[in-house]
Amino acid sequence: KAALIVPLKINQNKRMYGMRNAIENKGQFVISLDFELLWGVWDVTTKEKYGANILGVKHAIPKLLELFEKYDIKATFATVGFLFCKDKDEILTFLPKILPTYSNKSYNVYQKELKEIGTNENDDPYHFGYSLLESLKNSKHEIGTHSFSHYYCLEEGQTKEQFDSDILAATNIAEKNGISLSSFVFPRNQLNSDYLDVLRNYNITVYRGNPNSWIYQPRRFSKEGSIIRICRLLDTYIPLSGYNTHKIQYSKNIPVNIPASRFLKAYSPSLKWLEPLRMQRIKKEMLIAAKKNQLYHLWWHPHNFGINLTENLNFLTNLLEYYSKLNKEYGFTNLTMKEAAISIQNSR
């Protein structure tokens, strides 16, 4: 199992996070969502093919916030920096000073997608979602970063200096919105360990790592072949990669690794007959984490719930009801990424 890396010292006030009592030696349940709208998929799909999912985020996030409130859940919304901007002028104002130079030009948002966007959320809800960000700011959830531009940390041509510039831009636009960033999620899960010190330099103390299995190892997008995709699909329903819970142990390393356990695959009408297996797969992992006092980290994108919203919410409701049961029976505790990184150090 992957290790949950927790620093011995993080200069934070425990009371700031409303940390719950008696969480020492208890399992931890973390939820993170990659909030990106079309910025996260523009290079792999089109508005015609996926636009309904993107537009559906406007309905999905309010419903998710309602559901989280009902079950007393706090999540981390790792948000692309573009979405902190109210309009195109603000995006252009906060652009990184050094732009990425991907060898594959089709990945470069600055040379392609950015040139075609609208003015603001009213005329381009595919690329702007400031009203949704406002709803998150007014909630109890953590707002983290998914980089400024959905930056690809393992693709050829880009550099560490360019990544640094991107994170500086993300930090600046977040600060303008009164948000101090602590948590980071690598776009496309392209974890680059050489870049972790950049995050530390900007006081980003937490990141979402990858599960240990070879099918989830960080790699360039061009290396994500059909065999890997098939294996990941199968792993949604059967324990191909084992049970992805994570032992909680101490380390001096910063930023902290809060590794992913399971991507919450969206409901698919054509695979409806497999839904019981998908539910059983996740509940089994949650139970193991609760019993063994380990970490379980569930993640997805709001646009995964953009269509078939009712079915997706019903599935999630079932999981959250099960979490409540595990919370009562085993003390299984819900934390944001930020809270998970400090909770053990504070309860030691």
Tab-separated table of C-alpha atoms in Angstrom:
chain	number	residue	atom	x	y	z
A	1	LYS	CA	0.000	0.000	0.000
A	2	ALA	CA	1.090	3.550	-0.637
A	3	ALA	CA	2.185	5.586	2.318
A	4	LEU	CA	0.396	8.707	3.472
A	5	ILE	CA	3.252	11.141	3.928
A	6	VAL	CA	2.660	13.536	6.797
A	7	PRO	CA	5.205	16.200	7.807
A	8	LEU	CA	6.293	16.370	11.390
A	9	LYS	CA	5.849	20.123	11.475
A	10	ILE	CA	3.364	22.240	9.582
A	11	ASN	CA	2.997	25.783	10.806
A	12	GLN	CA	-0.790	25.848	11.036
A	13	ASN	CA	-3.194	26.524	13.863
A	14	LYS	CA	-5.300	23.460	14.547
A	15	ARG	CA	-8.330	25.563	15.387
A	16	MET	CA	-8.293	27.140	11.917
A	17	TYR	CA	-9.463	23.920	10.366
A	18	GLY	CA	-12.132	22.977	12.868
A	19	MET	CA	-10.355	19.696	13.471
A	20	ARG	CA	-12.565	17.088	15.052
A	21	ASN	CA	-11.646	15.556	18.357
A	22	ALA	CA	-10.496	11.987	18.838
A	23	ILE	CA	-9.308	11.347	15.287
A	24	GLU	CA	-6.004	9.872	16.359
A	25	ASN	CA	-5.636	6.305	15.085
A	26	LYS	CA	-8.837	6.536	13.065
A	27	GLY	CA	-9.362	5.905	9.370
A	28	GLN	CA	-9.633	8.958	7.140
A	29	PHE	CA	-12.045	9.559	4.268
A	30	VAL	CA	-10.929	12.253	1.821
A	31	ILE	CA	-12.822	13.516	-1.231
A	32	SER	CA	-11.225	15.710	-3.882
A	33	LEU	CA	-12.749	17.041	-7.089
A	34	ASP	CA	-10.850	18.390	-10.089
A	35	PHE	CA	-12.799	21.525	-11.014
A	36	GLU	CA	-11.730	22.437	-14.536
A	37	LEU	CA	-14.678	22.778	-16.973
A	38	LEU	CA	-13.537	22.608	-20.621
A	39	TRP	CA	-9.968	23.595	-19.666
A	40	GLY	CA	-9.406	20.009	-18.565
A	41	VAL	CA	-10.575	18.250	-21.712
A	42	TRP	CA	-10.393	20.736	-24.580
A	43	ASP	CA	-7.448	18.878	-26.140
A	44	VAL	CA	-9.101	15.437	-26.078
A	45	THR	CA	-12.724	16.182	-26.998
A	46	THR	CA	-15.034	18.875	-28.419
A	47	LYS	CA	-18.004	20.942	-27.298
A	48	GLU	CA	-20.178	18.894	-29.649
A	49	LYS	CA	-19.161	15.621	-28.002
A	50	TYR	CA	-18.757	16.676	-24.380
A	51	GLY	CA	-20.429	20.056	-24.094
A	52	ALA	CA	-23.460	18.730	-22.221
A	53	ASN	CA	-21.192	17.437	-19.464
A	54	ILE	CA	-19.487	20.824	-19.147
A	55	LEU	CA	-22.723	22.812	-19.079
A	56	GLY	CA	-24.137	20.344	-16.583
A	57	VAL	CA	-21.525	21.379	-14.019
A	58	LYS	CA	-23.671	24.447	-13.316
A	59	HIS	CA	-26.294	22.079	-11.915
A	60	ALA	CA	-23.943	19.413	-10.544
A	61	ILE	CA	-21.930	21.560	-8.131
A	62	PRO	CA	-24.953	23.047	-6.279
A	63	LYS	CA	-26.416	19.550	-5.940
A	64	LEU	CA	-23.086	18.200	-4.690
A	65	LEU	CA	-22.864	20.990	-2.118
A	66	GLU	CA	-26.368	20.142	-0.902
A	67	LEU	CA	-25.501	16.461	-0.615
A	68	PHE	CA	-22.217	17.141	1.148
A	69	GLU	CA	-24.025	19.395	3.630
A	70	LYS	CA	-26.592	16.690	4.349
A	71	TYR	CA	-23.896	14.160	5.251
A	72	ASP	CA	-21.506	16.635	6.897
A	73	ILE	CA	-18.841	16.128	4.230
A	74	LYS	CA	-15.985	18.510	3.484
A	75	ALA	CA	-14.200	18.138	0.148
A	76	THR	CA	-11.241	19.680	-1.621
A	77	PHE	CA	-12.046	21.356	-4.939
A	78	ALA	CA	-8.774	21.518	-6.896
A	79	THR	CA	-9.571	24.384	-9.257
A	80	VAL	CA	-7.894	25.428	-12.500
A	81	GLY	CA	-6.592	28.986	-12.177
A	82	PHE	CA	-8.504	30.213	-15.235
A	83	LEU	CA	-11.739	29.627	-13.280
A	84	PHE	CA	-10.696	32.142	-10.613
A	85	CYS	CA	-11.045	34.827	-13.306
A	86	LYS	CA	-14.284	36.714	-13.926
A	87	ASP	CA	-13.589	37.424	-17.595
A	88	LYS	CA	-11.054	37.118	-20.391
A	89	ASP	CA	-9.374	40.407	-19.536
A	90	GLU	CA	-8.607	39.103	-16.058
A	91	ILE	CA	-7.182	35.872	-17.479
A	92	LEU	CA	-4.868	37.880	-19.722
A	93	THR	CA	-3.826	40.054	-16.783
A	94	PHE	CA	-2.769	37.067	-14.696
A	95	LEU	CA	-1.083	34.983	-17.385
A	96	PRO	CA	2.206	33.338	-16.352
A	97	LYS	CA	5.284	35.301	-17.396
A	98	ILE	CA	6.840	32.154	-18.868
A	99	LEU	CA	4.485	29.978	-20.915
A	100	PRO	CA	4.910	26.230	-21.466
A	101	THR	CA	6.667	25.039	-24.613
A	102	TYR	CA	5.169	21.576	-25.098
A	103	SER	CA	6.746	19.703	-27.983
A	104	ASN	CA	3.258	18.579	-28.927
A	105	LYS	CA	1.622	21.898	-29.820
A	106	SER	CA	-1.847	20.398	-29.508
A	107	TYR	CA	-1.423	20.467	-25.723
A	108	ASN	CA	-0.673	24.189	-25.580
A	109	VAL	CA	-3.749	25.982	-24.321
A	110	TYR	CA	-2.157	29.393	-24.908
A	111	GLN	CA	-1.629	28.766	-28.610
A	112	LYS	CA	-5.035	27.215	-29.184
A	113	GLU	CA	-7.993	27.215	-26.782
A	114	LEU	CA	-7.310	30.537	-25.079
A	115	LYS	CA	-7.557	32.356	-28.401
A	116	GLU	CA	-11.091	31.089	-28.992
A	117	ILE	CA	-12.819	31.698	-25.661
A	118	GLY	CA	-15.617	34.162	-25.045
A	119	THR	CA	-15.705	37.214	-22.811
A	120	ASN	CA	-17.174	35.909	-19.551
A	121	GLU	CA	-19.449	33.323	-17.960
A	122	ASN	CA	-22.596	34.745	-19.557
A	123	ASP	CA	-21.479	34.149	-23.137
A	124	ASP	CA	-19.052	31.268	-22.525
A	125	PRO	CA	-20.023	28.924	-19.670
A	126	TYR	CA	-17.676	26.286	-21.087
A	127	HIS	CA	-14.589	28.242	-19.996
A	128	PHE	CA	-15.851	30.518	-17.204
A	129	GLY	CA	-17.440	29.511	-13.907
A	130	TYR	CA	-16.856	32.332	-11.462
A	131	SER	CA	-20.351	31.998	-9.986
A	132	LEU	CA	-19.527	28.400	-9.086
A	133	LEU	CA	-16.262	29.465	-7.507
A	134	GLU	CA	-18.207	31.983	-5.435
A	135	SER	CA	-20.471	29.218	-4.154
A	136	LEU	CA	-17.385	27.239	-3.101
A	137	LYS	CA	-15.872	30.288	-1.411
A	138	ASN	CA	-19.047	30.623	0.641
A	139	SER	CA	-18.977	26.979	1.726
A	140	LYS	CA	-16.966	24.961	4.257
A	141	HIS	CA	-15.001	23.186	1.516
A	142	GLU	CA	-11.335	23.660	0.710
A	143	ILE	CA	-10.365	25.318	-2.566
A	144	GLY	CA	-7.068	23.982	-3.847
A	145	THR	CA	-5.323	24.342	-7.186
A	146	HIS	CA	-5.218	22.225	-10.324
A	147	SER	CA	-2.498	24.561	-11.685
A	148	PHE	CA	-3.276	27.799	-13.499
A	149	SER	CA	-3.625	26.368	-17.007
A	150	HIS	CA	-4.156	22.623	-16.430
A	151	TYR	CA	-0.400	22.267	-16.785
A	152	TYR	CA	1.054	18.925	-17.937
A	153	CYS	CA	4.100	18.181	-15.794
A	154	LEU	CA	5.412	15.147	-17.700
A	155	GLU	CA	4.972	16.201	-21.322
A	156	GLU	CA	8.033	16.808	-23.464
A	157	GLY	CA	9.218	20.374	-24.023
A	158	GLN	CA	7.901	22.001	-20.853
A	159	THR	CA	10.313	22.893	-18.045
A	160	LYS	CA	10.405	23.283	-14.297
A	161	GLU	CA	10.830	27.038	-14.710
A	162	GLN	CA	7.626	27.163	-16.766
A	163	PHE	CA	5.784	25.153	-14.113
A	164	ASP	CA	7.044	27.576	-11.471
A	165	SER	CA	5.627	30.467	-13.475
A	166	ASP	CA	2.289	28.673	-13.795
A	167	ILE	CA	2.030	28.058	-10.053
A	168	LEU	CA	2.940	31.671	-9.329
A	169	ALA	CA	0.049	32.762	-11.565
A	170	ALA	CA	-2.297	30.325	-9.799
A	171	THR	CA	-1.214	31.655	-6.430
A	172	ASN	CA	-1.642	35.279	-7.497
A	173	ILE	CA	-5.181	34.897	-8.850
A	174	ALA	CA	-6.185	32.872	-5.796
A	175	GLU	CA	-4.860	35.573	-3.466
A	176	LYS	CA	-6.844	38.168	-5.392
A	177	ASN	CA	-9.897	36.110	-4.475
A	178	GLY	CA	-8.894	35.941	-0.828
A	179	ILE	CA	-7.790	32.292	-1.032
A	180	SER	CA	-4.511	30.921	0.273
A	181	LEU	CA	-3.708	27.707	-1.601
A	182	SER	CA	-2.520	24.645	0.303
A	183	SER	CA	-3.502	21.637	-1.841
A	184	PHE	CA	-2.438	20.685	-5.357
A	185	VAL	CA	-3.682	18.084	-7.829
A	186	PHE	CA	-1.505	17.275	-10.837
A	187	PRO	CA	-3.492	17.593	-14.099
A	188	ARG	CA	-3.936	14.202	-15.784
A	189	ASN	CA	-2.307	12.819	-12.615
A	190	GLN	CA	1.098	13.540	-14.194
A	191	LEU	CA	2.912	13.580	-10.880
A	192	ASN	CA	6.441	14.893	-11.359
A	193	SER	CA	8.431	14.458	-8.150
A	194	ASP	CA	11.073	16.883	-9.419
A	195	TYR	CA	8.482	19.656	-9.207
A	196	LEU	CA	7.446	19.138	-5.588
A	197	ASP	CA	9.914	21.737	-4.318
A	198	VAL	CA	8.180	24.324	-6.528
A	199	LEU	CA	4.950	23.668	-4.637
A	200	ARG	CA	6.781	23.960	-1.334
A	201	ASN	CA	8.229	27.316	-2.380
A	202	TYR	CA	4.680	28.655	-2.775
A	203	ASN	CA	3.536	27.233	0.565
A	204	ILE	CA	1.512	24.499	-1.107
A	205	THR	CA	1.929	21.763	1.442
A	206	VAL	CA	-0.297	18.960	0.130
A	207	TYR	CA	-0.672	17.069	-3.148
A	208	ARG	CA	-2.659	14.117	-4.395
A	209	GLY	CA	-0.384	11.245	-5.296
A	210	ASN	CA	-1.205	8.210	-7.442
A	211	PRO	CA	-2.150	4.677	-6.348
A	212	ASN	CA	0.731	2.200	-6.348
A	213	SER	CA	-0.494	-0.101	-9.113
A	214	TRP	CA	1.324	0.086	-12.468
A	215	ILE	CA	-1.924	0.996	-14.220
A	216	TYR	CA	-2.012	4.283	-12.285
A	217	GLN	CA	1.651	5.228	-12.498
A	218	PRO	CA	2.329	8.791	-13.750
A	219	ARG	CA	3.061	8.849	-17.479
A	220	ARG	CA	2.789	11.057	-20.549
A	221	PHE	CA	-0.590	11.149	-22.211
A	222	SER	CA	0.794	9.448	-25.320
A	223	LYS	CA	1.768	6.466	-23.134
A	224	GLU	CA	-1.790	5.962	-21.908
A	225	GLY	CA	-2.419	3.035	-24.256
A	226	SER	CA	-5.553	0.966	-24.758
A	227	ILE	CA	-4.349	-1.840	-22.466
A	228	ILE	CA	-3.952	0.592	-19.558
A	229	ARG	CA	-7.390	2.095	-20.203
A	230	ILE	CA	-9.004	-1.346	-20.325
A	231	CYS	CA	-7.275	-2.332	-17.084
A	232	ARG	CA	-8.517	0.817	-15.375
A	233	LEU	CA	-12.046	0.140	-16.575
A	234	LEU	CA	-11.893	-3.407	-15.236
A	235	ASP	CA	-10.445	-2.128	-11.966
A	236	THR	CA	-13.610	-0.091	-11.497
A	237	TYR	CA	-15.550	-3.308	-10.998
A	238	ILE	CA	-13.076	-5.956	-9.834
A	239	PRO	CA	-9.962	-5.650	-7.601
A	240	LEU	CA	-7.473	-5.810	-10.440
A	241	SER	CA	-5.137	-3.419	-8.595
A	242	GLY	CA	-6.014	-4.753	-5.165
A	243	TYR	CA	-7.650	-2.618	-2.485
A	244	ASN	CA	-6.277	0.895	-2.678
A	245	THR	CA	-6.303	1.997	0.922
A	246	HIS	CA	-3.198	3.667	2.324
A	247	LYS	CA	-1.324	3.285	5.583
A	248	ILE	CA	-0.913	6.479	7.537
A	249	GLN	CA	2.663	7.092	8.617
A	250	TYR	CA	4.924	9.981	9.451
A	251	SER	CA	7.596	11.679	7.375
A	252	LYS	CA	9.407	14.983	7.342
A	253	ASN	CA	8.601	15.459	3.653
A	254	ILE	CA	6.706	18.539	2.521
A	255	PRO	CA	4.537	18.748	0.493
A	256	VAL	CA	2.445	15.954	1.957
A	257	ASN	CA	1.272	13.074	-0.213
A	258	ILE	CA	-2.435	12.302	0.235
A	259	PRO	CA	-2.577	9.527	-2.388
A	260	ALA	CA	-5.659	8.751	-4.437
A	261	SER	CA	-7.546	5.525	-3.850
A	262	ARG	CA	-10.348	5.434	-6.397
A	263	PHE	CA	-11.653	7.510	-9.291
A	264	LEU	CA	-15.437	7.682	-8.992
A	265	LYS	CA	-16.382	6.660	-12.509
A	266	ALA	CA	-19.586	8.249	-13.776
A	267	TYR	CA	-22.804	6.338	-14.354
A	268	SER	CA	-23.038	4.821	-17.826
A	269	PRO	CA	-26.410	3.573	-19.150
A	270	SER	CA	-24.670	0.932	-21.262
A	271	LEU	CA	-22.890	-0.423	-18.158
A	272	LYS	CA	-25.865	-0.148	-15.832
A	273	TRP	CA	-25.813	-3.886	-15.210
A	274	LEU	CA	-22.354	-3.506	-13.613
A	275	GLU	CA	-23.394	-0.841	-11.105
A	276	PRO	CA	-23.698	-3.294	-8.172
A	277	LEU	CA	-20.079	-4.348	-8.727
A	278	ARG	CA	-18.928	-0.723	-8.880
A	279	MET	CA	-20.698	-0.010	-5.589
A	280	GLN	CA	-19.348	-3.144	-3.941
A	281	ARG	CA	-15.807	-2.327	-5.076
A	282	ILE	CA	-15.781	1.077	-3.400
A	283	LYS	CA	-17.593	0.015	-0.243
A	284	LYS	CA	-15.153	-2.845	0.275
A	285	GLU	CA	-12.223	-0.414	0.146
A	286	MET	CA	-13.961	2.025	2.480
A	287	LEU	CA	-14.619	-0.767	4.967
A	288	ILE	CA	-10.985	-1.886	4.895
A	289	ALA	CA	-9.807	1.679	5.502
A	290	ALA	CA	-12.252	2.145	8.374
A	291	LYS	CA	-11.359	-1.147	10.061
A	292	LYS	CA	-7.611	-0.813	9.618
A	293	ASN	CA	-7.480	2.932	10.409
A	294	GLN	CA	-6.178	3.797	6.960
A	295	LEU	CA	-6.765	6.511	4.370
A	296	TYR	CA	-9.323	6.259	1.588
A	297	HIS	CA	-9.249	9.033	-1.032
A	298	LEU	CA	-12.090	9.238	-3.548
A	299	TRP	CA	-11.896	11.684	-6.455
A	300	TRP	CA	-13.650	12.755	-9.650
A	301	HIS	CA	-14.468	15.807	-11.795
A	302	PRO	CA	-17.725	17.769	-11.450
A	303	HIS	CA	-18.191	17.366	-15.218
A	304	ASN	CA	-18.386	13.592	-14.708
A	305	PHE	CA	-21.743	14.364	-13.069
A	306	GLY	CA	-22.699	16.823	-15.825
A	307	ILE	CA	-25.094	14.325	-17.402
A	308	ASN	CA	-27.072	11.530	-15.745
A	309	LEU	CA	-26.998	13.745	-12.673
A	310	THR	CA	-29.772	11.904	-10.836
A	311	GLU	CA	-28.125	8.514	-11.250
A	312	ASN	CA	-24.719	9.846	-10.221
A	313	LEU	CA	-26.124	11.596	-7.153
A	314	ASN	CA	-28.042	8.484	-6.127
A	315	PHE	CA	-24.846	6.446	-6.329
A	316	LEU	CA	-22.903	9.004	-4.299
A	317	THR	CA	-25.724	9.227	-1.743
A	318	ASN	CA	-25.442	5.481	-1.203
A	319	LEU	CA	-21.696	5.843	-0.601
A	320	LEU	CA	-22.125	8.744	1.802
A	321	GLU	CA	-24.745	6.841	3.767
A	322	TYR	CA	-22.236	4.029	4.035
A	323	TYR	CA	-19.593	6.500	5.179
A	324	SER	CA	-21.962	7.647	7.946
A	325	LYS	CA	-22.345	4.036	9.048
A	326	LEU	CA	-18.554	3.538	9.122
A	327	ASN	CA	-18.146	6.815	10.968
A	328	LYS	CA	-20.443	5.621	13.740
A	329	GLU	CA	-19.015	2.102	13.924
A	330	TYR	CA	-15.295	2.764	13.489
A	331	GLY	CA	-14.782	6.510	13.840
A	332	PHE	CA	-14.013	6.766	10.109
A	333	THR	CA	-13.446	10.506	9.727
A	334	ASN	CA	-13.948	12.821	6.760
A	335	LEU	CA	-11.195	15.397	6.174
A	336	THR	CA	-10.146	17.719	3.376
A	337	MET	CA	-6.720	17.165	1.829
A	338	LYS	CA	-5.393	20.058	3.867
A	339	GLU	CA	-6.853	18.706	7.101
A	340	ALA	CA	-5.617	15.181	6.436
A	341	ALA	CA	-2.085	16.516	6.141
A	342	ILE	CA	-2.124	18.193	9.539
A	343	SER	CA	-4.494	16.022	11.575
A	344	ILE	CA	-2.044	13.328	12.604
A	345	GLN	CA	0.696	15.773	13.524
A	346	ASN	CA	-1.761	17.702	15.659
A	347	SER	CA	-3.169	14.625	17.380
A	348	ARG	CA	0.197	13.027	18.036
